[in-house]
């Protein structure tokens, strides 16, 4: 099962476009235009401009009119199921059923914005290290094709020793090493993608705490879950019901955490303590417990989610920035290594000694 912030099916609409759609709907309703009329106006506009969102609005209207027997809907949120990410549709539905459609739409728009922001930061963070890695591969290929032949023209390879000999060995095996590194990174990434939503147990908990990129997945998932739970509670959905909604649209990993939350809540544990499971980092858990003892847990939890979202983004950017710096440092070391080896060869030839 896909993460709850991803669509279960087509059409594929960018988060920024969904956010605009939800915001426009909320604005029209706030100005006194009935929900269905607002949807009809936007559908007509999207049709005229050939906007991809017309596929969503047209299908939602048919469901609300009862023209699709298998997917008849009574609320906009129900009509949007499988057309937008499940958490957004469920948020809108919860707002409507709680007599706060504007709040549901507004919070769905905020969730779309938050997920898009995190995704852009992660994507941007990955691009830079990958670019540096490709630059390193190009540098190593250049060393093999150009630097080593020049050094061999100065002195035969059998006379090389020390750093120069090591550089020669590296040049001889550059293709094999590059393929090995690329295969290792690809295999590691494939293992992560295959297990991130389904793998559970003690070993998985260890990976979530200490092994990248499972640590990153846990951090991002926890902040999105926290934001979703707080948003549901703000539109009047009880915490256990909010957890049930998210559990229904999550993979085995998410459901395992939600089961622990529900078990604690049903045993009479305070809401904050029930929510503060191993899904969240230790530095966040005690704050959730603290807010759970306040008179307005939903408001405090939402503020905490906003702060933690900012910290998560900053920490993610810092991790990828550190990785980029590390690769650049390797590039710099390689440049110094080539220059130093060439100078060693040159000076040794001039002095008539082996090196």
Coordinates of C-alpha atoms in Angstrom, one line a residue:
X1 CA 0.0 0.0 0.0
X2 CA 1.2 3.5 -0.8
X3 CA 2.0 6.1 1.9
X4 CA -1.2 7.9 2.9
X5 CA 0.0 11.2 1.3
X6 CA 0.2 9.6 -2.2
X7 CA -2.7 9.1 -4.6
X8 CA -4.1 5.6 -5.0
X9 CA -4.8 6.3 -8.7
X10 CA -4.9 8.8 -11.5
X11 CA -5.1 11.6 -12.4
X12 CA -1.8 13.0 -11.3
X13 CA -2.2 16.6 -10.1
X14 CA 0.6 18.6 -8.6
X15 CA 0.4 19.5 -4.9
X16 CA 0.5 23.2 -5.8
X17 CA -2.5 22.8 -8.1
X18 CA -4.5 20.8 -5.4
X19 CA -3.7 23.4 -2.8
X20 CA -5.0 26.2 -5.1
X21 CA -8.2 24.1 -5.8
X22 CA -8.9 23.6 -2.1
X23 CA -8.1 27.3 -1.3
X24 CA -10.5 28.5 -4.0
X25 CA -13.2 26.2 -2.8
X26 CA -12.8 27.4 0.8
X27 CA -12.8 31.1 -0.4
X28 CA -16.0 30.6 -2.4
X29 CA -17.8 28.8 0.4
X30 CA -16.7 31.5 2.8
X31 CA -18.2 34.2 0.5
X32 CA -21.5 32.5 0.7
X33 CA -21.5 30.3 -2.5
X34 CA -22.8 26.8 -1.8
X35 CA -20.3 24.0 -2.0
X36 CA -21.7 22.3 -5.1
X37 CA -22.1 25.6 -6.9
X38 CA -18.5 26.4 -6.1
X39 CA -17.4 23.1 -7.5
X40 CA -19.5 23.6 -10.6
X41 CA -17.9 27.0 -11.3
X42 CA -14.4 25.7 -11.0
X43 CA -15.2 22.7 -13.1
X44 CA -16.4 24.9 -15.9
X45 CA -13.4 27.1 -15.6
X46 CA -11.0 24.1 -15.7
X47 CA -12.8 22.8 -18.7
X48 CA -12.5 26.1 -20.6
X49 CA -8.8 26.4 -19.9
X50 CA -8.1 22.7 -20.4
X51 CA -6.8 22.4 -16.9
X52 CA -5.9 18.9 -15.8
X53 CA -8.0 19.5 -12.6
X54 CA -11.1 19.2 -14.8
X55 CA -10.7 15.4 -14.6
X56 CA -11.0 15.7 -10.8
X57 CA -13.9 18.2 -10.6
X58 CA -15.9 16.5 -13.3
X59 CA -15.7 13.1 -11.7
X60 CA -16.4 14.5 -8.3
X61 CA -19.6 16.2 -9.6
X62 CA -20.8 13.0 -11.2
X63 CA -20.3 11.2 -7.9
X64 CA -22.2 13.9 -6.0
X65 CA -25.1 13.7 -8.5
X66 CA -25.3 10.0 -8.1
X67 CA -24.3 9.3 -11.7
X68 CA -21.7 6.7 -10.7
X69 CA -23.5 3.9 -8.9
X70 CA -20.3 2.2 -7.5
X71 CA -18.9 5.4 -6.1
X72 CA -21.9 7.5 -5.1
X73 CA -20.8 10.2 -2.7
X74 CA -22.6 12.4 -0.1
X75 CA -19.7 14.8 0.6
X76 CA -17.0 16.4 -1.5
X77 CA -14.4 14.5 0.5
X78 CA -16.1 11.2 -0.4
X79 CA -16.3 12.3 -4.0
X80 CA -12.5 13.0 -4.1
X81 CA -11.5 9.5 -2.8
X82 CA -8.9 8.0 -5.1
X83 CA -8.7 11.3 -7.1
X84 CA -6.4 13.0 -4.5
X85 CA -4.2 11.7 -1.7
X86 CA -6.3 9.8 0.8
X87 CA -5.4 12.1 3.7
X88 CA -6.6 15.2 1.9
X89 CA -9.9 13.6 0.8
X90 CA -10.4 12.3 4.4
X91 CA -9.6 15.7 5.8
X92 CA -12.2 17.4 3.6
X93 CA -14.8 14.8 4.4
X94 CA -14.1 15.2 8.2
X95 CA -14.6 19.0 7.9
X96 CA -17.9 18.6 6.1
X97 CA -19.2 16.1 8.5
X98 CA -18.1 18.3 11.4
X99 CA -20.0 21.3 9.8
X100 CA -16.7 23.0 9.0
X101 CA -16.1 22.5 5.3
X102 CA -13.9 25.6 5.1
X103 CA -11.7 24.2 7.9
X104 CA -11.4 20.8 6.2
X105 CA -10.5 22.4 2.8
X106 CA -8.0 24.8 4.4
X107 CA -6.2 22.0 6.3
X108 CA -6.2 19.8 3.3
X109 CA -4.5 22.6 1.4
X110 CA -1.9 23.0 4.1
X111 CA -1.1 19.3 4.1
X112 CA -0.7 19.4 0.3
X113 CA 1.7 22.3 0.7
X114 CA 3.7 20.7 3.6
X115 CA 4.1 17.4 1.8
X116 CA 5.2 19.2 -1.4
X117 CA 7.7 21.3 0.5
X118 CA 9.3 18.3 2.2
X119 CA 9.4 16.4 -1.1
X120 CA 11.0 19.4 -2.9
X121 CA 13.6 19.7 -0.1
X122 CA 14.4 16.0 -0.3
X123 CA 14.6 16.0 -4.1
X124 CA 16.8 19.1 -4.1
X125 CA 19.0 17.6 -1.4
X126 CA 19.5 14.4 -3.4
X127 CA 20.3 16.2 -6.7
X128 CA 23.4 18.0 -5.4
X129 CA 25.2 15.0 -4.0
X130 CA 24.3 13.0 -7.1
X131 CA 25.8 15.8 -9.3
X132 CA 28.9 15.8 -7.2
X133 CA 29.2 12.1 -7.4
X134 CA 28.9 12.2 -11.2
X135 CA 31.6 14.9 -11.2
X136 CA 33.8 12.6 -9.1
X137 CA 33.3 9.8 -11.6
X138 CA 34.2 12.1 -14.5
X139 CA 37.3 13.2 -12.6
X140 CA 38.4 9.6 -12.0
X141 CA 37.7 8.8 -15.7
X142 CA 39.8 11.8 -16.7
X143 CA 42.6 10.6 -14.4
X144 CA 42.6 7.2 -16.0
X145 CA 42.4 8.5 -19.6
X146 CA 44.7 11.6 -19.4
X147 CA 46.7 12.0 -16.2
X148 CA 48.0 8.4 -16.0
X149 CA 49.3 8.3 -19.6
X150 CA 51.2 11.6 -19.1
X151 CA 52.8 10.2 -15.9
X152 CA 53.7 7.0 -17.8
X153 CA 55.4 9.1 -20.5
X154 CA 57.6 10.6 -17.8
X155 CA 58.5 7.3 -16.1
X156 CA 57.4 3.6 -16.6
X157 CA 54.7 2.3 -14.3
X158 CA 57.1 -0.3 -12.7
X159 CA 59.1 2.4 -11.2
X160 CA 56.1 3.9 -9.4
X161 CA 55.7 3.5 -5.6
X162 CA 53.8 5.0 -2.8
X163 CA 50.9 7.4 -3.7
X164 CA 51.8 7.3 -7.4
X165 CA 51.5 3.5 -7.5
X166 CA 48.2 3.7 -5.5
X167 CA 46.9 6.2 -8.0
X168 CA 47.9 3.9 -10.9
X169 CA 46.0 1.0 -9.3
X170 CA 42.9 3.2 -8.9
X171 CA 43.1 4.2 -12.5
X172 CA 43.3 0.6 -13.6
X173 CA 40.2 -0.4 -11.7
X174 CA 38.2 2.9 -12.1
X175 CA 35.4 1.3 -14.2
X176 CA 35.0 -1.6 -11.8
X177 CA 35.0 0.7 -8.7
X178 CA 32.5 3.0 -10.3
X179 CA 30.1 0.2 -11.2
X180 CA 30.5 -1.3 -7.7
X181 CA 29.7 2.0 -6.0
X182 CA 26.7 2.7 -8.3
X183 CA 25.4 -0.8 -7.8
X184 CA 25.8 -0.5 -4.1
X185 CA 24.0 2.8 -3.9
X186 CA 21.3 1.4 -6.3
X187 CA 20.9 -1.8 -4.3
X188 CA 20.7 0.2 -1.0
X189 CA 18.1 2.5 -2.4
X190 CA 16.1 -0.4 -3.9
X191 CA 16.1 -2.2 -0.5
X192 CA 14.9 1.0 1.2
X193 CA 12.1 1.6 -1.4
X194 CA 11.0 -2.1 -1.1
X195 CA 10.9 -2.1 2.8
X196 CA 10.0 1.5 3.9
X197 CA 6.2 0.9 4.1
X198 CA 6.0 -2.8 4.9
X199 CA 9.0 -3.9 7.1
X200 CA 8.3 -4.0 10.8
X201 CA 9.9 -5.5 13.9
X202 CA 12.8 -4.9 16.2
X203 CA 15.4 -4.8 13.4
X204 CA 13.3 -2.2 11.6
X205 CA 13.1 -0.1 14.7
X206 CA 16.9 -0.2 14.9
X207 CA 17.2 0.9 11.2
X208 CA 14.6 3.7 11.9
X209 CA 16.9 5.1 14.7
X210 CA 20.3 4.7 13.2
X211 CA 20.5 3.8 9.5
X212 CA 20.0 6.2 6.6
X213 CA 17.7 6.6 4.7
X214 CA 15.3 4.8 7.1
X215 CA 16.0 7.5 9.6
X216 CA 15.0 10.1 7.1
X217 CA 11.8 8.2 6.3
X218 CA 10.8 8.0 9.9
X219 CA 11.4 11.6 10.5
X220 CA 9.4 12.8 7.5
X221 CA 6.6 10.3 8.1
X222 CA 6.3 11.2 11.7
X223 CA 5.9 14.9 11.1
X224 CA 3.4 14.4 8.3
X225 CA 1.4 12.0 10.5
X226 CA 1.5 14.5 13.4
X227 CA 0.3 17.3 11.2
X228 CA -2.5 15.1 9.9
X229 CA -3.6 14.0 13.3
X230 CA -3.6 17.5 14.7
X231 CA -5.5 18.8 11.7
X232 CA -8.2 16.1 12.1
X233 CA -8.6 16.9 15.7
X234 CA -8.9 20.6 14.9
X235 CA -12.0 19.9 12.7
X236 CA -13.6 17.9 15.5
X237 CA -12.4 14.3 14.8
X238 CA -11.5 12.4 18.0
X239 CA -7.8 11.3 18.2
X240 CA -8.6 7.6 18.0
X241 CA -10.9 8.1 15.0
X242 CA -8.1 10.2 13.3
X243 CA -5.7 7.4 13.9
X244 CA -8.1 4.9 12.4
X245 CA -8.5 7.0 9.3
X246 CA -4.7 7.2 8.8
X247 CA -4.3 3.6 9.6
X248 CA -6.7 2.6 6.8
X249 CA -4.6 4.4 4.2
X250 CA -1.1 3.4 5.5
X251 CA 1.2 0.4 4.9
X252 CA 2.2 -2.2 7.5
X253 CA 4.8 0.0 9.0
X254 CA 2.4 2.9 9.7
X255 CA -0.3 0.5 10.9
X256 CA 2.0 -1.1 13.4
X257 CA 2.7 2.3 15.0
X258 CA -1.0 3.2 15.0
X259 CA -2.0 -0.1 16.6
X260 CA 0.3 0.8 19.6
X261 CA -1.3 4.3 19.8
X262 CA -4.9 2.9 19.7
X263 CA -4.1 0.1 22.3
X264 CA -2.7 2.7 24.7
X265 CA -5.6 5.1 24.2
X266 CA -8.2 2.3 24.7
X267 CA -6.5 1.3 27.9
X268 CA -7.2 4.7 29.3
X269 CA -3.8 6.3 28.8
X270 CA -3.8 10.1 28.5
X271 CA -4.0 11.1 24.8
X272 CA -0.6 12.7 24.7
X273 CA 1.1 9.6 26.2
X274 CA -0.8 7.3 23.9
X275 CA 0.3 9.3 20.9
X276 CA 3.9 9.5 21.9
X277 CA 5.1 6.2 20.6
X278 CA 8.3 5.1 18.9
X279 CA 7.1 6.7 15.7
X280 CA 8.5 10.0 17.0
X281 CA 12.0 10.9 18.0
X282 CA 12.7 11.2 21.8
X283 CA 13.0 15.0 21.6
X284 CA 9.5 15.2 20.3
X285 CA 7.8 12.6 22.4
X286 CA 8.1 14.5 25.7
X287 CA 6.6 17.6 24.1
X288 CA 3.6 15.6 22.8
X289 CA 3.1 14.3 26.4
X290 CA 3.3 17.8 27.7
X291 CA 0.7 19.2 25.3
X292 CA -1.5 16.2 26.1
X293 CA -1.9 17.6 29.6
X294 CA -3.1 21.0 28.4
X295 CA -6.8 22.0 28.1
X296 CA -6.6 22.3 24.3
X297 CA -4.5 19.4 23.0
X298 CA -5.5 19.8 19.4
X299 CA -4.3 23.5 19.2
X300 CA -1.0 22.7 21.0
X301 CA -0.4 19.7 18.8
X302 CA -0.9 21.7 15.7
X303 CA 1.6 24.3 16.8
X304 CA 4.1 21.6 17.7
X305 CA 3.6 20.0 14.3
X306 CA 4.4 23.3 12.6
X307 CA 7.6 23.8 14.6
X308 CA 8.7 20.2 14.1
X309 CA 8.0 20.5 10.4
X310 CA 10.4 23.4 10.2
X311 CA 13.1 21.6 12.2
X312 CA 12.7 18.5 10.1
X313 CA 13.2 20.4 6.9
X314 CA 16.2 22.2 8.3
X315 CA 17.7 18.9 9.5
X316 CA 17.1 17.2 6.2
X317 CA 18.8 20.0 4.3
X318 CA 21.7 19.9 6.7
X319 CA 22.2 16.1 6.1
X320 CA 22.2 16.4 2.3
X321 CA 24.5 19.5 2.6
X322 CA 27.0 17.5 4.7
X323 CA 26.9 14.6 2.1
X324 CA 27.6 17.1 -0.7
X325 CA 30.5 18.6 1.2
X326 CA 31.9 15.1 1.9
X327 CA 31.9 14.3 -1.8
X328 CA 33.4 17.6 -2.7
X329 CA 36.2 16.9 -0.2
X330 CA 36.9 13.6 -1.9
X331 CA 37.1 15.5 -5.3
X332 CA 39.6 17.9 -3.7
X333 CA 41.6 15.1 -2.3
X334 CA 41.7 13.4 -5.7
X335 CA 43.0 16.6 -7.4
X336 CA 45.7 17.0 -4.7
X337 CA 46.6 13.3 -5.1
X338 CA 47.0 13.6 -8.9
X339 CA 49.1 16.8 -8.6
X340 CA 51.2 15.4 -5.8
X341 CA 51.8 12.1 -7.7
X342 CA 52.8 13.8 -10.9
X343 CA 55.2 16.1 -9.0
X344 CA 56.7 13.0 -7.3
X345 CA 57.2 11.3 -10.6
X346 CA 58.8 14.4 -12.1
X347 CA 61.2 15.1 -9.3
X348 CA 62.2 11.4 -9.1
X349 CA 63.1 11.3 -12.8
X350 CA 65.1 14.5 -12.5
X351 CA 67.0 13.0 -9.5
X352 CA 67.4 9.7 -11.3
X353 CA 65.9 7.7 -8.4
X354 CA 63.1 5.2 -8.1
X355 CA 60.1 6.4 -6.2

